[in-house]
Coordinates of C-alpha atoms in Angstrom, one line a residue:
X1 CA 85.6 204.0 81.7
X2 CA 86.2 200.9 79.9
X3 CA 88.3 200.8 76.2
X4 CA 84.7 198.8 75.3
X5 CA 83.2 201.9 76.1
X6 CA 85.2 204.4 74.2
X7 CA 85.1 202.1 71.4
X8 CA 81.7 202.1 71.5
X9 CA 81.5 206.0 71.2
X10 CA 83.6 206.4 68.6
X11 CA 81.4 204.0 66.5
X12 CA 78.0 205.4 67.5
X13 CA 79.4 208.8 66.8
X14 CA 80.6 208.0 63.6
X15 CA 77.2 206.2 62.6
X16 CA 75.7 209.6 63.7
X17 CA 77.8 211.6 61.7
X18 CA 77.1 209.4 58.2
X19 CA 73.8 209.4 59.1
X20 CA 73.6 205.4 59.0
X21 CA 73.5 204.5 62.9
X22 CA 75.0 201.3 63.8
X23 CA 75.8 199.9 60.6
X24 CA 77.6 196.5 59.8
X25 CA 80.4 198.3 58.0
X26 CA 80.0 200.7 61.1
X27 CA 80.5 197.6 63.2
X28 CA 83.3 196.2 61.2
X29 CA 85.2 199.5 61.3
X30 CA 88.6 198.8 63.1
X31 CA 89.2 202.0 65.5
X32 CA 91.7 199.9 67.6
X33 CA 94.8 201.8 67.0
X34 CA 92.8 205.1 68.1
X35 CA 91.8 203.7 71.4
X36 CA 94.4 205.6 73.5
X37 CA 93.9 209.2 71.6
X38 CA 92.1 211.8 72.7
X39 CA 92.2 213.7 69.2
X40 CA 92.8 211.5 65.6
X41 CA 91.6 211.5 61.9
X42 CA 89.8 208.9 60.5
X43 CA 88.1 209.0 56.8
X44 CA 88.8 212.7 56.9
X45 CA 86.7 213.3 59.6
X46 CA 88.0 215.0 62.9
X47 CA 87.3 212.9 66.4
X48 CA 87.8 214.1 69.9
X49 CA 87.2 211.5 72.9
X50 CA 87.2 212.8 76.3
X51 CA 86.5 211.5 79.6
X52 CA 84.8 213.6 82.1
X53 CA 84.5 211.7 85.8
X54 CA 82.3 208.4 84.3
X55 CA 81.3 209.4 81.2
X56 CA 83.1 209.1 77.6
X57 CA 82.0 211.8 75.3
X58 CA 83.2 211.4 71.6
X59 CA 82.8 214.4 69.1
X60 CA 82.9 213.2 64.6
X61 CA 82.8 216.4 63.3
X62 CA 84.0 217.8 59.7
X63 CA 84.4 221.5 58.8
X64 CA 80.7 222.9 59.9
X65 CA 79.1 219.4 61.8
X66 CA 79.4 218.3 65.1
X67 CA 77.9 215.4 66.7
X68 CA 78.6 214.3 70.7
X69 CA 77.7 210.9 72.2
X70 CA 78.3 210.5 76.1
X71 CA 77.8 207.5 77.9
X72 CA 77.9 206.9 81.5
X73 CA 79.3 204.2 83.1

């Protein structure tokens, strides 16, 4: 899977989570130094980011939410 990929899960899950979708300020949002981690926290929300054979599912979840993007590639 490609780091454009993962990226791009992280952000859609993230939009999912607020609600917003694919927001400027979603776009803007620097995940960068995450790119490499399969657990972090950012903005007090909880993500996971795992790669299963070609896809890249990302979890954004808080106490009692979850919400899963998977992409193939």
């Amino acid at each position: 899977a490609t780091l454009f990929t993962r990226l791009w899960t992280i952000k859609e899950s993230y939009g999912k989570y607020l609600g917003c979708g694919l927001t400027k300020e979603i776009l803007k949002t620097d995940f960068s130094k995450y790119m490499h981690d399969e657990l972090f926290i950012y903005d007090k929300k909880f993500f996971c980011v795992k790669e299963i054979d070609d896809f890249i599912c990302t979890s954004c979840t808080n106490d009692d939410t979850i919400h899963y993007v998977c992409i193939g590639g």
